[in-house]
Amino acid sequence: MTRGRRRRWRLGLGAAVGALLAGTAVMPSAMADDTTEAAGATDYTVTVDPSRTGATIDDTMYGVFFEDINRAADGGLYAELLQNRSFEYSTADNKAYTPLTAWSVDGTAKVVDDAGRLNARNRNYLALGAGSTVTNSAYGTGITVAKGKSYDFSVWARGDSALTVALRDADGALATARRVDTRGGWARYTATFTASRASTTGRLSVTSSADTALDMVSLFPRDTYKGRKNGLRKDLAEKVAALKPGFVRFPGGCLVNTGSMKGYDEASGYERKRSYQWKDTVGPVEQRATNSNFWGYNQSYGLGYYEYFQFAEDIGAMPLPVVPALVTGCGQNRATDDDALLKRHIQDTLDLIEFANGPVASTWGKLRADMGHPKPFHLTHLEVGNEENLPNEFFARFTQFRTAIAAKYPDVKVISNSGPDDSGSTFDTAWKLNKDAHVDMVDEHYYNSPQWFLQNNDRYDSYDRNGPKVFLGEYASLGNKWSNAMSEAAYMTGLERNADVVKLASYAPLFARQDTVQWAPDMIWFNDQKSWGSADYEVQKLFMRNVGDQVVPSTATATPSTLEPITGAVGLSTWATSAAYDDVKVTGADGTALFGDDFSGDAAKWTGSGSGSWSVQDGQYVQSDEAAENTLVTAGDPGWQNYDLHVKATKKSGKEGFLVAFGVKDTGNYYWWNLGGWNNTQSAVEQAVNGGKSTLIAKPGTIETGRAYDVDIKVRGRQVTLYLDGQEWGSFKDDKPAEPFRQVVTRDKKTGDLIVKVVNAQDAQARTTVKLGGADVGRKAAVTTLTAAPDAENSATETPVKPVTSTFEGVADSFTYTFPANSVTFLRIKED
């Protein structure tokens, strides 16, 4: 995951379909009749060739990616109910934090950092005065408890005191208060509450009869996933388990390749902004380090590597950890030139493999056993690095990791990556380095519009079958509407067809806490009371549960193309930057002047959305708000085509460069040339379709402050050529159709089923002739259908996107099936 300039959009592919189609099952009788007139239907043919053998699909094909973003861990999957239980919050985590965030004090209490602490890695503790009370407000509205359920309290305390521990809300006690007597030095004390009634606004308070030191104040539900201590929130873990994922990638993401690579120790001054380092997260929970989370809060590491491994094992998934490569990414883009530190991280990685797989007699295998798991976790894959934007520096360090791992653990596959984008110079350089070095597998990441996913189903058709395999470690279509999920489903048919190249794939991110969102979309959403799967979750579950073992080659007819020339007005914009524009000219291909503005008067020709602070200053059009993002203003005719656009642009101050738009239909549909984007590290042309953005062409580069640039864009049909200061910068032809009808056929050897998977991402039904090529099959098919209006979106209160099952009894060597508009359908047909 990268924080850079990935936009968070919610979007649809087309107009909502009527109530007849939205969310309703299609009856088998209507499907079986080859003569049935399907209103608004498009005709297709799917031809299956069972005599040929397609790619083998591994059991681990689809998995999940867990990153502590959107409070996915503390306040999420990690079942701890209290926030800031160890008084370690800091301004290093978030400018608004103090060591008493989430705590209120009645009486006297202060957070202390001195030699009397619990241990060297747990730096802070609370000195609570006699007769004083501290109360924890937890997350969200407070502690959620269910009547009759048990909750386990624990605390580390020092001193001679009687502690009164209470669980209550504004209406009174939620359980009988407990007395805990403390004596002498630091020791752990426990108590259990049984809730007498339900509440969503609970508070836990601790009152001391004498001066007492407190640390690691904790409250856990007894009912965790699999009943494990220091365990996971049950409903969230169960939703992941229900997917039946083949692997779990963890812990990041930007958590892995940002911040300092130093340790949490005296030598570093107990550095709080560090990359995620696995040794910080294992052993007794009170001895684990704390850290600043890249996404703007604190991570306690209560949920650590042991718990990740255990969870993967519990759900039958392959663990796939990611370790730092000592090159930062996610907008930081620095390479660590400290050979001793690099060697330490390489050794840490070897120690991680020993922790996962080593015998109990080994140093790290013993720690695993001491934590409760003497048997190995069977680690087979490990990834080094995440989305590094410095491919040469990354690969030099990756090679040292790979060499060391291969020498000691030759059976462990070491995964590399190709940077943060689906194309561009970083991507190309990284892939060449990986291919030349015969790397086992390369991790690709991209977040694009639904249109991009519909256009690029064939992405992996042309990949080298003898080159490195692909791990699609992060992808999503920038929204949680049904239109987004359909586009991802269409793309997944291409992943399966190319399962000899794409060996692993995981949607990202996995979780989002409803009141703490840094990134959307997400697969599973939750609050303190409940959780729900998105439309994308339903698609992922359908594919994961119906993968099959082998692709059966098949072809399908295409939807007639309706591509027209690029048309639209022009625009100017900025992103966290102040910029000035002048001398805007639009000229037709025949030289006719269509538009001009030298800003010698006002800016009446321009229309904005209200973002930013635009004004005419000294004959230039200036956007002066450095904090404003996406300040697009537009001018001209949305019907323009075949024109030349000239703009003079100057960056005045801020983080990035400037943006010049063309082909603007409205605020959600346009192209723009993003010069000096991504924290002024690269330039790219991006296309927005219904708000969702995709990159069409990208190159590294920066924009100088105070320098006037001549920007020229030539639009001819669907061909676009871009010039910077009179020199051609690049060109592209946007002529790929967004094919809405996609399919793949697989065979499940375990069940003897032929699985026909069809995505129809359009507002018309797809009346389809299915030719099975002589396959020996029965007449019945078990059908699972997902269908809804394109804008439908699951929420805490509504689930318009959910599977509908039925039986179709018209299977034959050639039969007709009408796939509903805006649908994903799986037909499981028994082979005789």
Coordinates of C-alpha atoms in Angstrom, one line a residue, residues 219-696:
L219 CA -9.7 -6.0 29.0
F220 CA -10.3 -8.9 26.6
P221 CA -13.5 -10.6 25.6
R222 CA -13.3 -14.3 26.7
D223 CA -14.9 -15.2 23.4
T224 CA -12.1 -14.7 21.0
Y225 CA -11.4 -16.5 17.7
K226 CA -10.6 -20.2 18.6
G227 CA -10.7 -19.1 22.3
R228 CA -7.0 -18.0 22.1
K229 CA -5.4 -15.8 24.8
N230 CA -4.2 -12.5 23.4
G231 CA -6.6 -13.4 20.7
L232 CA -8.5 -12.0 17.7
R233 CA -12.0 -10.5 17.5
K234 CA -14.2 -13.4 16.6
D235 CA -16.5 -11.9 14.0
L236 CA -13.7 -10.3 12.0
A237 CA -11.6 -13.5 12.1
E238 CA -14.5 -15.6 11.1
K239 CA -15.2 -13.4 8.0
V240 CA -11.6 -13.9 6.9
A241 CA -11.9 -17.7 7.6
A242 CA -15.1 -17.8 5.6
L243 CA -13.3 -16.8 2.5
K244 CA -11.1 -19.9 2.7
P245 CA -8.0 -17.9 1.6
G246 CA -4.9 -19.7 0.3
F247 CA -2.5 -17.3 2.0
V248 CA -2.2 -14.4 4.4
R249 CA 0.3 -11.6 3.4
F250 CA 1.3 -9.5 6.4
P251 CA 2.2 -7.0 8.0
G252 CA 2.4 -4.5 5.1
G253 CA 2.4 -2.5 3.1
C254 CA 3.8 0.9 4.0
L255 CA 4.4 -0.3 7.5
V256 CA 7.3 -2.3 6.3
N257 CA 9.2 0.1 4.1
T258 CA 8.8 3.5 5.9
G259 CA 10.6 5.2 8.8
S260 CA 13.8 4.4 10.5
M261 CA 15.4 0.9 10.0
K262 CA 17.0 1.1 13.4
G263 CA 15.9 -0.8 16.4
Y264 CA 13.8 0.2 19.5
D265 CA 16.7 0.4 21.8
E266 CA 19.0 2.8 23.7
A267 CA 21.4 3.2 20.7
S268 CA 18.5 4.7 18.6
G269 CA 17.1 6.7 21.5
Y270 CA 14.1 4.3 21.4
E271 CA 13.1 5.5 17.9
R272 CA 9.3 5.7 17.6
K273 CA 9.0 6.0 13.8
R274 CA 10.4 2.7 12.6
S275 CA 9.7 0.2 9.9
Y276 CA 7.8 -2.9 11.1
Q277 CA 10.5 -5.3 12.5
W278 CA 9.3 -8.7 13.5
K279 CA 11.4 -9.1 16.6
D280 CA 9.6 -6.2 18.2
T281 CA 6.3 -8.1 18.0
V282 CA 7.1 -11.5 19.7
G283 CA 7.6 -12.8 23.2
P284 CA 5.6 -11.8 26.3
V285 CA 3.1 -9.1 25.2
E286 CA 4.2 -6.7 28.0
Q287 CA 7.8 -6.8 26.6
R288 CA 6.9 -6.0 23.0
A289 CA 7.9 -2.6 21.6
T290 CA 5.5 0.1 20.6
N291 CA 5.7 2.0 17.4
S292 CA 4.3 4.9 15.4
N293 CA 2.0 3.6 12.7
F294 CA 2.6 5.1 9.2
W295 CA -1.1 5.7 8.9
G296 CA -1.2 8.2 11.8
Y297 CA -1.8 6.3 15.0
N298 CA 0.0 4.0 17.5
Q299 CA 0.5 0.3 17.0
S300 CA 1.0 -1.7 20.2
Y301 CA 2.2 -4.9 18.6
G302 CA -0.1 -6.9 20.8
L303 CA -1.0 -8.5 17.4
G304 CA 2.4 -9.6 16.3
Y305 CA 4.2 -12.2 14.2
Y306 CA 3.3 -15.1 16.4
E307 CA -0.4 -14.2 16.2
Y308 CA -0.2 -13.8 12.4
F309 CA 1.3 -17.2 12.0
Q310 CA -1.2 -18.7 14.3
F311 CA -4.1 -17.1 12.5
A312 CA -2.9 -18.3 9.1
E313 CA -2.6 -21.8 10.5
D314 CA -6.1 -21.6 12.1
I315 CA -7.7 -20.7 8.8
G316 CA -5.7 -23.2 6.7
A317 CA -3.7 -20.5 4.9
M318 CA -0.1 -20.2 3.9
P319 CA 1.8 -17.4 5.9
L320 CA 3.5 -14.9 3.7
P321 CA 5.5 -12.3 5.7
V322 CA 7.1 -9.1 4.2
V323 CA 10.3 -7.8 5.7
P324 CA 12.1 -4.4 5.1
A325 CA 14.6 -4.2 2.3
L326 CA 16.2 -1.0 3.8
V327 CA 14.9 1.2 1.0
T328 CA 11.9 3.3 2.1
G329 CA 8.9 3.9 -0.1
C330 CA 5.4 5.3 0.1
G331 CA 6.6 8.8 -0.7
Q332 CA 9.8 8.6 1.4
N333 CA 12.2 7.1 -1.2
R334 CA 15.4 6.8 0.7
A335 CA 18.1 4.0 0.6
T336 CA 19.8 3.2 3.8
D337 CA 23.6 3.2 3.3
D338 CA 24.6 1.4 6.5
D339 CA 26.2 -2.0 5.8
A340 CA 26.1 -3.1 9.5
L341 CA 22.4 -2.3 9.7
L342 CA 21.7 -4.1 6.4
K343 CA 23.5 -7.2 7.7
R344 CA 21.5 -7.0 10.9
H345 CA 18.2 -7.0 9.0
I346 CA 19.4 -9.9 6.8
Q347 CA 20.2 -11.9 9.9
D348 CA 16.8 -10.9 11.4
T349 CA 15.2 -12.4 8.3
L350 CA 17.1 -15.6 8.7
D351 CA 16.1 -15.6 12.3
L352 CA 12.4 -15.2 11.3
I353 CA 12.6 -18.3 9.2
E354 CA 14.1 -20.1 12.2
F355 CA 11.3 -18.8 14.3
A356 CA 8.7 -20.1 11.9
N357 CA 10.3 -23.4 10.9
G358 CA 13.2 -24.1 13.3
P359 CA 13.4 -27.0 15.8
V360 CA 12.6 -26.4 19.4
A361 CA 16.3 -26.8 20.2
S362 CA 17.1 -23.7 18.1
T363 CA 17.2 -20.2 19.6
W364 CA 14.2 -18.8 17.7
G365 CA 12.4 -22.2 17.5
K366 CA 12.5 -22.3 21.3
L367 CA 10.9 -18.9 21.5
R368 CA 8.1 -20.1 19.3
A369 CA 7.7 -23.2 21.5
D370 CA 7.8 -21.1 24.6
M371 CA 4.9 -19.0 23.2
G372 CA 2.9 -22.1 22.8
H373 CA 3.6 -23.6 19.4
P374 CA 6.4 -26.2 19.4
K375 CA 5.5 -27.5 15.9
P376 CA 6.8 -25.4 13.0
F377 CA 4.5 -23.0 11.0
H378 CA 5.8 -24.3 7.7
L379 CA 6.9 -21.0 6.1
T380 CA 7.5 -21.5 2.4
H381 CA 7.3 -17.9 0.9
L382 CA 8.8 -14.7 2.2
E383 CA 8.8 -11.2 0.6
V384 CA 11.6 -8.7 0.8
G385 CA 10.4 -5.1 0.4
N386 CA 7.2 -3.4 -0.7
E387 CA 6.6 -0.9 -3.5
E388 CA 10.1 0.6 -3.5
N389 CA 10.3 3.5 -6.0
L390 CA 14.1 3.2 -6.3
P391 CA 14.5 0.0 -8.2
N392 CA 18.3 -0.1 -8.6
E393 CA 18.9 0.7 -4.9
F394 CA 16.2 -1.8 -3.9
F395 CA 17.5 -4.6 -6.0
A396 CA 21.1 -4.3 -4.8
R397 CA 19.9 -4.9 -1.3
F398 CA 17.3 -7.4 -2.2
T399 CA 20.0 -9.5 -3.9
Q400 CA 21.9 -9.7 -0.6
F401 CA 18.8 -10.9 1.3
R402 CA 18.1 -13.4 -1.5
T403 CA 21.6 -14.8 -1.5
A404 CA 21.7 -15.2 2.3
I405 CA 18.3 -16.9 2.4
A406 CA 19.1 -19.3 -0.5
A407 CA 22.3 -20.3 1.2
K408 CA 20.6 -21.3 4.4
Y409 CA 17.0 -22.0 3.4
P410 CA 17.0 -23.0 -0.3
D411 CA 13.4 -24.2 -0.2
V412 CA 12.0 -20.8 0.8
K413 CA 10.8 -18.7 -2.2
V414 CA 12.0 -15.1 -1.9
I415 CA 9.6 -12.7 -3.5
S416 CA 10.7 -9.3 -5.0
N417 CA 8.5 -6.5 -6.3
S418 CA 8.0 -4.1 -9.2
G419 CA 7.3 -0.8 -7.4
P420 CA 4.0 1.0 -6.7
D421 CA 2.5 1.2 -10.2
D422 CA 1.3 -1.1 -13.0
S423 CA 3.6 0.5 -15.6
G424 CA 6.2 3.2 -16.1
S425 CA 10.0 3.4 -15.8
T426 CA 10.2 2.2 -12.3
F427 CA 8.1 -0.8 -13.2
D428 CA 10.1 -1.6 -16.3
T429 CA 13.4 -1.2 -14.6
A430 CA 12.4 -3.4 -11.7
W431 CA 11.0 -6.1 -13.9
K432 CA 14.2 -6.2 -16.0
L433 CA 16.3 -6.5 -12.9
N434 CA 14.1 -9.3 -11.6
K435 CA 14.0 -11.2 -14.9
D436 CA 17.7 -10.9 -15.5
A437 CA 18.4 -12.3 -12.0
H438 CA 15.8 -15.2 -12.4
V439 CA 13.9 -14.2 -9.4
D440 CA 11.2 -16.7 -8.4
M441 CA 8.3 -14.3 -8.0
V442 CA 7.6 -10.5 -8.4
D443 CA 4.9 -8.7 -6.5
E444 CA 2.8 -6.2 -8.5
H445 CA 0.5 -3.6 -7.0
Y446 CA -2.1 -1.4 -8.6
Y447 CA -5.2 0.5 -7.8
N448 CA -7.1 1.6 -10.9
S449 CA -10.6 2.4 -12.1
P450 CA -13.2 -0.2 -13.0
Q451 CA -12.7 0.7 -16.7
W452 CA -9.0 -0.2 -16.4
F453 CA -9.9 -3.6 -15.0
L454 CA -12.3 -4.2 -17.8
Q455 CA -9.8 -3.0 -20.4
N456 CA -6.9 -5.1 -19.1
N457 CA -8.2 -8.6 -18.7
D458 CA -5.5 -9.7 -21.1
R459 CA -2.6 -8.1 -19.1
Y460 CA -0.9 -11.4 -18.3
D461 CA -1.6 -13.1 -21.7
S462 CA 1.7 -11.8 -23.1
Y463 CA 3.9 -12.3 -20.0
D464 CA 7.0 -14.6 -20.4
R465 CA 5.9 -18.1 -19.4
N466 CA 9.5 -18.9 -18.5
G467 CA 10.2 -15.7 -16.5
P468 CA 9.5 -14.9 -12.9
K469 CA 6.0 -15.7 -11.6
V470 CA 3.6 -12.9 -10.5
F471 CA 2.2 -12.2 -7.1
L472 CA -0.6 -9.7 -7.4
G473 CA -0.2 -8.6 -3.8
E474 CA -2.4 -5.5 -3.8
Y475 CA -5.2 -4.5 -6.2
A476 CA -8.6 -2.9 -6.1
S477 CA -10.8 -0.8 -8.3
L478 CA -11.1 2.2 -6.0
G479 CA -14.6 1.7 -4.7
N480 CA -16.9 -0.7 -2.9
K481 CA -19.9 -0.4 -5.1
W482 CA -21.2 -3.4 -7.1
S483 CA -19.8 -1.9 -10.3
N484 CA -16.3 -2.0 -8.7
A485 CA -16.7 -5.6 -7.6
M486 CA -17.9 -6.7 -11.1
S487 CA -14.9 -5.1 -12.7
E488 CA -12.6 -7.0 -10.3
A489 CA -14.4 -10.2 -11.0
A490 CA -14.0 -9.7 -14.7
Y491 CA -10.3 -9.1 -14.2
M492 CA -10.0 -12.3 -12.0
T493 CA -11.1 -14.4 -14.9
G494 CA -7.9 -13.2 -16.6
L495 CA -5.8 -14.0 -13.6
E496 CA -7.2 -17.6 -13.6
R497 CA -6.7 -18.0 -17.3
N498 CA -3.0 -17.1 -16.7
A499 CA -2.6 -19.1 -13.6
D500 CA 0.7 -20.4 -15.0
V501 CA 2.1 -16.9 -14.6
V502 CA -0.1 -15.4 -11.8
K503 CA 0.5 -17.7 -8.8
L504 CA -0.9 -15.6 -6.0
A505 CA -3.4 -12.7 -5.8
S506 CA -4.9 -10.7 -2.9
Y507 CA -7.3 -7.7 -2.9
A508 CA -6.3 -4.9 -0.6
P509 CA -6.8 -3.6 2.0
L510 CA -8.6 -6.2 4.1
F511 CA -10.2 -4.2 6.9
A512 CA -11.5 -0.7 7.7
R513 CA -12.9 0.5 11.0
Q514 CA -15.8 2.7 10.1
D515 CA -14.8 5.7 12.2
T516 CA -11.1 5.6 11.4
V517 CA -10.5 5.4 7.6
Q518 CA -7.2 6.4 6.0
W519 CA -7.9 4.4 2.8
A520 CA -11.0 3.3 0.9
P521 CA -12.1 0.9 -0.5
D522 CA -11.7 -2.0 1.8
M523 CA -12.9 -5.6 1.8
I524 CA -14.4 -5.9 5.3
W525 CA -15.9 -3.0 7.2
F526 CA -16.6 -2.9 10.9
N527 CA -17.5 -0.9 14.0
D528 CA -17.5 -2.0 17.7
Q529 CA -20.8 -3.7 17.3
K530 CA -20.7 -5.5 14.0
S531 CA -18.9 -6.2 10.8
W532 CA -20.0 -6.6 7.2
G533 CA -18.4 -7.7 3.9
S534 CA -18.4 -5.3 1.0
A535 CA -19.6 -6.2 -2.5
D536 CA -15.9 -6.9 -3.3
Y537 CA -15.8 -9.3 -0.4
E538 CA -18.7 -11.3 -1.9
V539 CA -16.8 -11.5 -5.2
Q540 CA -13.6 -12.6 -3.5
K541 CA -15.4 -15.3 -1.5
L542 CA -17.1 -16.7 -4.6
F543 CA -13.8 -17.0 -6.4
M544 CA -11.9 -18.4 -3.5
R545 CA -14.5 -21.0 -2.8
N546 CA -14.7 -22.0 -6.5
V547 CA -11.2 -21.9 -7.8
G548 CA -10.8 -25.3 -9.3
D549 CA -7.6 -27.1 -10.0
Q550 CA -7.0 -26.5 -13.7
V551 CA -8.1 -24.1 -16.4
V552 CA -10.2 -25.6 -19.3
P553 CA -9.4 -23.5 -22.4
S554 CA -12.4 -21.5 -23.6
T555 CA -13.2 -18.5 -25.8
A556 CA -16.0 -16.0 -25.9
T557 CA -17.3 -13.6 -28.4
A558 CA -16.9 -9.9 -27.6
T559 CA -19.2 -7.0 -27.1
P560 CA -19.4 -4.6 -30.1
S561 CA -17.1 -1.6 -29.5
T562 CA -18.6 1.8 -29.3
L563 CA -15.3 3.8 -28.9
E564 CA -15.5 7.4 -30.2
P565 CA -12.8 10.2 -30.4
I566 CA -11.7 11.7 -27.2
T567 CA -14.0 14.7 -26.6
G568 CA -14.1 17.3 -23.8
A569 CA -13.3 20.7 -22.4
V570 CA -9.9 21.7 -20.8
G571 CA -8.9 22.3 -17.2
L572 CA -6.3 23.4 -14.6
S573 CA -5.7 21.9 -11.2
T574 CA -3.2 21.5 -8.3
W575 CA -2.6 19.1 -5.5
A576 CA -1.2 20.3 -2.2
T577 CA 0.6 23.0 -4.3
S578 CA 0.2 26.6 -5.3
A579 CA 0.6 27.2 -9.0
A580 CA 0.0 30.0 -11.6
Y581 CA -1.3 29.5 -15.1
D582 CA -1.3 31.8 -18.1
D583 CA -1.7 32.0 -21.9
V584 CA -4.3 29.2 -22.2
K585 CA -5.1 28.5 -25.9
V586 CA -7.2 25.8 -27.6
T587 CA -6.9 25.5 -31.3
G588 CA -8.7 23.1 -33.7
A589 CA -6.8 20.7 -35.9
D590 CA -7.5 23.0 -38.8
G591 CA -5.9 26.0 -36.9
T592 CA -9.2 27.5 -35.9
A593 CA -9.0 29.3 -32.5
L594 CA -11.5 27.6 -30.1
F595 CA -10.6 29.3 -26.9
G596 CA -8.1 31.7 -25.3
D597 CA -7.5 33.3 -22.0
D598 CA -4.5 35.5 -21.0
F599 CA -6.1 36.5 -17.7
S600 CA -5.7 40.2 -18.4
G601 CA -9.2 40.6 -17.1
D602 CA -11.2 38.3 -14.8
A603 CA -11.6 34.5 -14.8
A604 CA -15.3 34.4 -15.8
K605 CA -14.6 31.7 -18.4
W606 CA -13.6 29.2 -15.8
T607 CA -15.8 27.0 -13.6
G608 CA -14.6 25.3 -10.4
S609 CA -15.9 22.9 -7.8
G610 CA -15.1 25.2 -4.9
S611 CA -11.9 23.5 -3.9
G612 CA -8.8 25.7 -3.5
S613 CA -8.4 29.5 -3.7
W614 CA -8.3 30.7 -7.3
S615 CA -7.8 34.4 -8.3
V616 CA -6.3 36.4 -11.1
Q617 CA -3.1 38.0 -9.9
D618 CA -0.8 40.1 -12.2
G619 CA -2.2 38.6 -15.3
Q620 CA -2.0 35.0 -14.2
Y621 CA -4.6 32.5 -12.8
V622 CA -3.3 31.5 -9.4
Q623 CA -4.3 28.7 -7.0
S624 CA -2.8 29.8 -3.7
D625 CA -4.0 27.2 -1.2
E626 CA -1.1 24.8 -0.6
A627 CA -3.2 22.4 1.4
A628 CA -6.0 22.0 -1.1
E629 CA -6.2 18.8 -3.2
N630 CA -7.8 18.4 -6.6
T631 CA -8.7 22.0 -7.2
L632 CA -9.9 21.4 -10.8
V633 CA -11.3 24.4 -12.8
T634 CA -12.6 23.9 -16.3
A635 CA -13.4 25.9 -19.4
G636 CA -14.6 25.3 -22.9
D637 CA -17.0 22.9 -24.7
P638 CA -17.4 19.2 -23.6
G639 CA -17.9 18.4 -27.3
W640 CA -14.5 19.6 -28.5
Q641 CA -12.4 16.9 -30.3
N642 CA -9.2 17.0 -32.4
Y643 CA -7.6 20.0 -30.8
D644 CA -4.3 21.4 -29.5
L645 CA -4.1 22.8 -25.9
H646 CA -1.4 25.2 -24.8
V647 CA -0.8 26.3 -21.2
K648 CA 2.0 28.2 -19.5
A649 CA 2.3 26.8 -15.9
T650 CA 4.5 27.8 -12.9
K651 CA 4.8 26.1 -9.6
K652 CA 4.9 28.7 -6.8
S653 CA 5.2 26.5 -3.7
G654 CA 4.1 23.3 -2.1
K655 CA 4.7 19.5 -2.4
E656 CA 4.0 18.8 -6.1
G657 CA 3.8 20.4 -9.5
F658 CA 0.7 21.2 -11.5
L659 CA -2.0 19.4 -13.5
V660 CA -3.4 20.3 -17.0
A661 CA -6.7 18.5 -17.9
F662 CA -8.2 17.7 -21.4
G663 CA -11.0 15.6 -22.6
V664 CA -13.0 17.0 -19.6
K665 CA -16.7 15.9 -19.6
D666 CA -17.4 16.6 -16.0
T667 CA -15.6 16.5 -12.6
G668 CA -15.5 12.7 -12.6
N669 CA -14.6 12.1 -16.3
Y670 CA -11.5 13.6 -17.8
Y671 CA -7.8 13.1 -18.5
W672 CA -5.0 15.1 -16.9
W673 CA -1.3 15.5 -17.3
N674 CA 0.0 15.3 -13.7
L675 CA 3.4 17.0 -13.8
G676 CA 5.4 16.6 -10.7
G677 CA 3.0 14.4 -8.9
W678 CA 3.6 11.8 -6.2
N679 CA 5.5 14.3 -4.0
N680 CA 7.2 15.7 -7.1
T681 CA 8.8 12.4 -8.1
Q682 CA 7.1 11.6 -11.4
S683 CA 4.8 12.8 -14.1
A684 CA 1.9 10.9 -15.6
V685 CA -1.2 11.0 -17.6
E686 CA -4.2 9.8 -15.6
Q687 CA -7.7 9.1 -16.8
A688 CA -10.7 9.5 -14.6
V689 CA -13.9 7.5 -15.4
N690 CA -16.8 8.2 -13.1
G691 CA -14.3 9.4 -10.5
G692 CA -12.0 6.4 -10.6
K693 CA -8.5 7.0 -11.9
S694 CA -6.0 5.0 -13.9
T695 CA -2.5 5.8 -15.0
L696 CA -2.0 5.6 -18.8

